[in-house]
Short mmCIF file of C-alpha atoms in Angstrom, two decimals:
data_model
loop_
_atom_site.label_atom_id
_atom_site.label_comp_id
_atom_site.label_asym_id
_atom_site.label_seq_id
_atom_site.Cartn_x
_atom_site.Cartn_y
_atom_site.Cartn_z
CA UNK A 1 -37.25 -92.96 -22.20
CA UNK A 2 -34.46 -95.71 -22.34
CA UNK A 3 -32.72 -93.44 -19.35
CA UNK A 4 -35.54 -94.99 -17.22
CA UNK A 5 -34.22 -98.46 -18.48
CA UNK A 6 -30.54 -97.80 -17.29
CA UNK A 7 -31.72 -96.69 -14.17
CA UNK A 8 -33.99 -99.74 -13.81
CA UNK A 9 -31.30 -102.31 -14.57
CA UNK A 10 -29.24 -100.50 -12.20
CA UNK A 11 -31.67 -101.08 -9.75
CA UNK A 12 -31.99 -104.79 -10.81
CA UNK A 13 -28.12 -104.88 -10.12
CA UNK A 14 -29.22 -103.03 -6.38
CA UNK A 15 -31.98 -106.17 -5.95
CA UNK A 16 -29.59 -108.79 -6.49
CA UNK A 17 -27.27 -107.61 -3.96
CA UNK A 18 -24.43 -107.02 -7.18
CA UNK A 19 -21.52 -104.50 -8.41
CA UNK A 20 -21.81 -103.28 -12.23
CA UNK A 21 -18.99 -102.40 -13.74
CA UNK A 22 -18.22 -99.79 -16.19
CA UNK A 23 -15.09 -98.97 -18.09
CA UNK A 24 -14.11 -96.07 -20.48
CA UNK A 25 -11.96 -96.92 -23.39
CA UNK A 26 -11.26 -93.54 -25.96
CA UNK A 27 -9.32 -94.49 -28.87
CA UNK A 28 -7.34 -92.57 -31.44
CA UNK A 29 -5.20 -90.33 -28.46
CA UNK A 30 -2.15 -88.63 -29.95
CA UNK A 31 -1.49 -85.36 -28.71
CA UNK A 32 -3.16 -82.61 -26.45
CA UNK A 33 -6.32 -81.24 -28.08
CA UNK A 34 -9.24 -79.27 -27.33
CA UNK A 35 -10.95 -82.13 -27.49
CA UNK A 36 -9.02 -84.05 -25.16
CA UNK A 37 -9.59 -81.52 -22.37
CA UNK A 38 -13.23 -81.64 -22.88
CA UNK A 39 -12.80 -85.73 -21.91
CA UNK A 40 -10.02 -85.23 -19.19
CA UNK A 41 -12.36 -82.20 -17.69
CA UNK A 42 -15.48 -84.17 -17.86
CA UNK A 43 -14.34 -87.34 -16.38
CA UNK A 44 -12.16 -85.90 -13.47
CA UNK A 45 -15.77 -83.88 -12.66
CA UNK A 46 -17.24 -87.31 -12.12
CA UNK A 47 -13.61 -89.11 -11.11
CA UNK A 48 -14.45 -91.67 -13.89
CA UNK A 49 -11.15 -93.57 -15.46
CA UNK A 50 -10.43 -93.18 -18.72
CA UNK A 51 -8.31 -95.73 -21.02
CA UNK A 52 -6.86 -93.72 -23.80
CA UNK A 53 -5.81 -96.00 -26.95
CA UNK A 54 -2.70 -93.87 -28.14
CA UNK A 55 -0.90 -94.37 -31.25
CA UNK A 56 2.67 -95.01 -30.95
CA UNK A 57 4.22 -93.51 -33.68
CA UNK A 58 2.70 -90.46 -33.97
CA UNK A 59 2.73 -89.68 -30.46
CA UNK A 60 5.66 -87.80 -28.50
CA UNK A 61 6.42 -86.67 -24.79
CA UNK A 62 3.81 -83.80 -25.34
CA UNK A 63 0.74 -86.63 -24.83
CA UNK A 64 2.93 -87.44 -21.54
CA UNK A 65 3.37 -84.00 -19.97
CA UNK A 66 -0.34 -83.68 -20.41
CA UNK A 67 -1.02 -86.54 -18.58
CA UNK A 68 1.08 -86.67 -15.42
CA UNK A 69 -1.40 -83.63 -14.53
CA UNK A 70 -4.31 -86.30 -14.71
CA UNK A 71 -5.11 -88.78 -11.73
CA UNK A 72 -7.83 -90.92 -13.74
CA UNK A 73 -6.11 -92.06 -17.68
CA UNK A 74 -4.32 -94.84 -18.45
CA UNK A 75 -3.10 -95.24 -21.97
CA UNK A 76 -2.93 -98.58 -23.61
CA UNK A 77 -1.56 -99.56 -27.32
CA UNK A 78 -3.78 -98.57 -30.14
CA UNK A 79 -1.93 -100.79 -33.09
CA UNK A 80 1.64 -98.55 -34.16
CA UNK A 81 0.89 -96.24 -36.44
CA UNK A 82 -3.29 -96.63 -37.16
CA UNK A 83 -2.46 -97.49 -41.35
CA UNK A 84 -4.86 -99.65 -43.20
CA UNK A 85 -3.64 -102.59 -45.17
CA UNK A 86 -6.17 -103.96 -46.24
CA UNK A 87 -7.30 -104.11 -49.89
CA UNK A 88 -10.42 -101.31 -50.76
CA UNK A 89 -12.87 -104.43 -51.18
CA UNK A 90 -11.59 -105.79 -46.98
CA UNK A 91 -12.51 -104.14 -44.06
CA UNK A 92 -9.72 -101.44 -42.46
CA UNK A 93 -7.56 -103.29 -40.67
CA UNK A 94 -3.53 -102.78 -39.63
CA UNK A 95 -2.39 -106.29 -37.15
CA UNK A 96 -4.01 -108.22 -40.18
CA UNK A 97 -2.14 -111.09 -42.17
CA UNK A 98 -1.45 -108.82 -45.01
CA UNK A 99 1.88 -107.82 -43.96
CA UNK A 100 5.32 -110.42 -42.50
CA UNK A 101 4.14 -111.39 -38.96
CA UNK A 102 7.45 -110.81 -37.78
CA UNK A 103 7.12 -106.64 -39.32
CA UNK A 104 3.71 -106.83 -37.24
CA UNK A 105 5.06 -107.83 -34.38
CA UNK A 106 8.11 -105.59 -34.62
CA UNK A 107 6.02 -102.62 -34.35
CA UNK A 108 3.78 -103.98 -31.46
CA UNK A 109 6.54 -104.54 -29.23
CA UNK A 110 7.66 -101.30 -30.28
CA UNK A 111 4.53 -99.59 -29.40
CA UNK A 112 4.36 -101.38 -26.29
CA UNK A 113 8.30 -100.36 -25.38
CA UNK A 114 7.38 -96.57 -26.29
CA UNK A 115 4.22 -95.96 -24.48
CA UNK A 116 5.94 -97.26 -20.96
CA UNK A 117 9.00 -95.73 -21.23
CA UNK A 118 6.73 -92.32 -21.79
CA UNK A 119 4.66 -92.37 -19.33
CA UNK A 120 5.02 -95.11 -16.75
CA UNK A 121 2.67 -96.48 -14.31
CA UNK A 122 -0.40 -94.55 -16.66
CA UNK A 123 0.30 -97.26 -18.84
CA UNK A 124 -1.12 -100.66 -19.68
CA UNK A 125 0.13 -103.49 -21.24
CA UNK A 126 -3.03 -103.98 -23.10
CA UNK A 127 -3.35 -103.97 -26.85
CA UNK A 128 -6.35 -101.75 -29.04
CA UNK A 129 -6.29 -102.79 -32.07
CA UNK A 130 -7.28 -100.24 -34.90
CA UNK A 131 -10.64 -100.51 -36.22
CA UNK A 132 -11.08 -103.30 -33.73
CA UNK A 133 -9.92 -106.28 -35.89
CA UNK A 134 -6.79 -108.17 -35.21
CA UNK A 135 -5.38 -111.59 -36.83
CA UNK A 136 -5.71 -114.24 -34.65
CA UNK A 137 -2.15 -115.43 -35.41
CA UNK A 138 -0.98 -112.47 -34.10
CA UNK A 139 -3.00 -112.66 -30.79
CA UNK A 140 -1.74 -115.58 -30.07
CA UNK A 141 2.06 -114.36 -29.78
CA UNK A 142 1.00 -111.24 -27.99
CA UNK A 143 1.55 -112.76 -23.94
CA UNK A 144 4.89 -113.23 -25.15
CA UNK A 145 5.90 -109.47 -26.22
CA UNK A 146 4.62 -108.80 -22.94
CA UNK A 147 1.02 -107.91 -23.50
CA UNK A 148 -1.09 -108.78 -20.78
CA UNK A 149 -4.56 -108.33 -22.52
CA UNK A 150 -6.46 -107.35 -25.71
CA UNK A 151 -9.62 -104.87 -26.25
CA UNK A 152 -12.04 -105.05 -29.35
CA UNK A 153 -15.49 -104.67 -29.67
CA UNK A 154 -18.10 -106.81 -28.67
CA UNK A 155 -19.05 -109.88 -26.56
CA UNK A 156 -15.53 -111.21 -24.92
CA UNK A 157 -14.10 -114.85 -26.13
CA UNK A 158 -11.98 -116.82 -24.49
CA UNK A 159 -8.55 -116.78 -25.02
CA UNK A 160 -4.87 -115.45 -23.94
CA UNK A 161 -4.71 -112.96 -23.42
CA UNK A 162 -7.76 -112.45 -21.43
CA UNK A 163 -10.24 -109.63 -23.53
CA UNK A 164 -11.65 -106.59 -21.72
CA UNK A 165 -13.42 -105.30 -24.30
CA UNK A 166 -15.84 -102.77 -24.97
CA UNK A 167 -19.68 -102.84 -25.97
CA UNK A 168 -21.45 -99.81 -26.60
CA UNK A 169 -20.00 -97.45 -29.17
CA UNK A 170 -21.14 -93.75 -29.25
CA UNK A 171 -20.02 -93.32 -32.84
CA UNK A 172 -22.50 -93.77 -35.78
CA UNK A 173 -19.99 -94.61 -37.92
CA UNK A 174 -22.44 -95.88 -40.90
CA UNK A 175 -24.66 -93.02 -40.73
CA UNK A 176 -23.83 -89.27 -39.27
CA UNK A 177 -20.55 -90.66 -38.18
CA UNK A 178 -21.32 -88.27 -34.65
CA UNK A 179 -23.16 -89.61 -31.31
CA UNK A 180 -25.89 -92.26 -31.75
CA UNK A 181 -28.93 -91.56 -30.78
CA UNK A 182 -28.96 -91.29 -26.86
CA UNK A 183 -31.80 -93.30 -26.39
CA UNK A 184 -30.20 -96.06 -27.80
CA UNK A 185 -27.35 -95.67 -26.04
CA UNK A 186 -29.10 -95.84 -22.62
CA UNK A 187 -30.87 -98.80 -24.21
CA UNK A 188 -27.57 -100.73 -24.94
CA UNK A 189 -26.12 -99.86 -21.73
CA UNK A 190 -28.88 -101.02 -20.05
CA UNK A 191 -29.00 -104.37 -21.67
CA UNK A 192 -25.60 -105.08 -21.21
CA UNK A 193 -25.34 -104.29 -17.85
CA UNK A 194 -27.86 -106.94 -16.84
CA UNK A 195 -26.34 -109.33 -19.17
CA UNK A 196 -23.09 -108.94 -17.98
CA UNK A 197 -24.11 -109.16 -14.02
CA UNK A 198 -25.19 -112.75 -14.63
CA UNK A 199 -21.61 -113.57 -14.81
CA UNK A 200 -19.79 -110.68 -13.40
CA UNK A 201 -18.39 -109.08 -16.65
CA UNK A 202 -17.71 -105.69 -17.26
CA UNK A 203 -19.75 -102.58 -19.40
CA UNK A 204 -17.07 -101.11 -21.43
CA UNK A 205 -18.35 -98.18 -23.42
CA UNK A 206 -16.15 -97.07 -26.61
CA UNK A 207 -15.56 -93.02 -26.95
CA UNK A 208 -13.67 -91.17 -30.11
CA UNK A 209 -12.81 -87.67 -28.44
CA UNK A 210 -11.54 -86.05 -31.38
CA UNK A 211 -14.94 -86.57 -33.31
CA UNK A 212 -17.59 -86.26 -30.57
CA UNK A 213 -20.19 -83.84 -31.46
CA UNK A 214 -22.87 -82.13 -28.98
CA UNK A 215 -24.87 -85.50 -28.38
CA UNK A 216 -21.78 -87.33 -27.58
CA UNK A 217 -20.35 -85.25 -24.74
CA UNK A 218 -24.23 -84.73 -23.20
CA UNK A 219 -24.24 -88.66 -23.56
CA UNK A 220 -21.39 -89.33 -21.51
CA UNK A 221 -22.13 -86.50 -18.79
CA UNK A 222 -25.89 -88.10 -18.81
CA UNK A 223 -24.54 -91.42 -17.99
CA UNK A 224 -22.07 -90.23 -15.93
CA UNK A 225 -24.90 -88.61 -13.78
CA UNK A 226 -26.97 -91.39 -13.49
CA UNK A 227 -23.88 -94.14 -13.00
CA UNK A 228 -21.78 -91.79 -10.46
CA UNK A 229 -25.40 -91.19 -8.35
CA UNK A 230 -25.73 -94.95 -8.06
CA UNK A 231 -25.14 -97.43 -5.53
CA UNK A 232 -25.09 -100.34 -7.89
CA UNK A 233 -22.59 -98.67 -10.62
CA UNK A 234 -19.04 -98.87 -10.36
CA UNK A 235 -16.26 -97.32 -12.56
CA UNK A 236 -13.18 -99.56 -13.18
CA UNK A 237 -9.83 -98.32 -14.21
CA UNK A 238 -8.36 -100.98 -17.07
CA UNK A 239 -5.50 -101.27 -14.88
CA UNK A 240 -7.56 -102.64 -12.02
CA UNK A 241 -9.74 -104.62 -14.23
CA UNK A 242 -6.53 -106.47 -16.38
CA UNK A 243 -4.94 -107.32 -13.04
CA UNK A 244 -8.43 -109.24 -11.80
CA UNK A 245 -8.47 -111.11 -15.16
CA UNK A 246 -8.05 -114.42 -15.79
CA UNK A 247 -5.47 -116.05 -17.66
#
């Protein structure tokens, strides 16, 4: 059972005298939902931080209100309003090049300028692109609307600003589009926690509240279970990670 293999490679991590360390990043956050509580309730039980990606536009002070009642979620920028652009033969995309720059940019300092001003220190200056693709000539001008790093998915690259990104997604988006198959998960996890203790890099694992199915949430509290009971785990809050980053 690949649970055994996330348990091993923590224990590898226990062996080499080494920290791994996990981040939660939920995209799609706009409002209060049922679903929302099951992720607040479930990571408070195991005081794992959560990073919710909310969507500037279409959220409002009701988001907020929920949140000052939560001591583990930070919410970064997820894009400004989560449209696609793209053409129907191009994959989804909204910070792409097929739209003015300037327009782009507009609405990402906007999104940045709404989220803090509702709710504060929970926020982070850190950009979530929509569907996890970005134009690189927009990157590039993001330090100077004042974001201080960028999350997609997959293996980090170099570049300003720094990436904390995520690696194992929960979502079978190709398929069932609900939880991958658990085993898998562990699998992944597993295998990217010993990659990433080589060089001291975070385990960011990618959540979608408002579609999680049954496998999902028992996912989550499984790994939750085995990370929280271990000496060799450690869950990061974005915040804390983004401020240890290097430029």
């Amino acid at each position: 059972m690949s649970l055994e293999k996330l348990n091993a490679a923590l224990d590898e991590c226990s062996r080499r005298g080494i920290k791994a360390d996990l981040w939660l990043r939920d995209d799609d956050a706009v409002e209060p939902t049922p679903a929302l509580e099951t992720l607040l309730d479930l990571c408070a039980d195991f005081s794992v931080p959560v990073t919710l990606a909310v969507i500037p536009e279409k959220t409002t002070e009701k988001l907020a209100r929920r949140l000052e009642a939560s001591h583990i979620a930070k919410v970064a920028v997820h894009g400004w309003s989560h449209t696609n652009y793209a053409s129907e033969k191009e994959k989804k995309q909204e910070l792409g090049s097929h739209r003015e720059a300037a327009v782009v940019l507009d609405e990402l300092q906007s999104g940045l300028e709404k989220l803090h001003d509702l709710h504060g220190s929970r926020f982070v200056p850190m950009l979530v692109p929509p569907w996890n693709r970005i134009d690189a000539g927009i990157v590039e001008r993001l330090p100077g609307l004042g974001y201080r790093a960028l999350s997609v998915f997959g293996p980090e690259k170099p570049g300003l600003p720094p990436r904390l990104n995520t690696h194992v997604d929960v979502i079978d988006w190709h398929g069932s589009r609900g939880g991958r198959d658990a085993d898998v998960l562990f699998a992944e996890t597993a295998a990217r926690i010993l990659s990433a203790a080589e060089s001291g890099a975070t385990t960011g694992i990618l959540a979608h509240h408002l579609v999680h199915d049954g496998a999902v949430w028992d996912f989550l509290r499984r790994l939750f279970e085995v990370t929280c009971g271990h000496p060799a785990a450690r869950w990061r809050s974005s915040k804390d990670l983004i401020d240890n980053l290097s430029p």
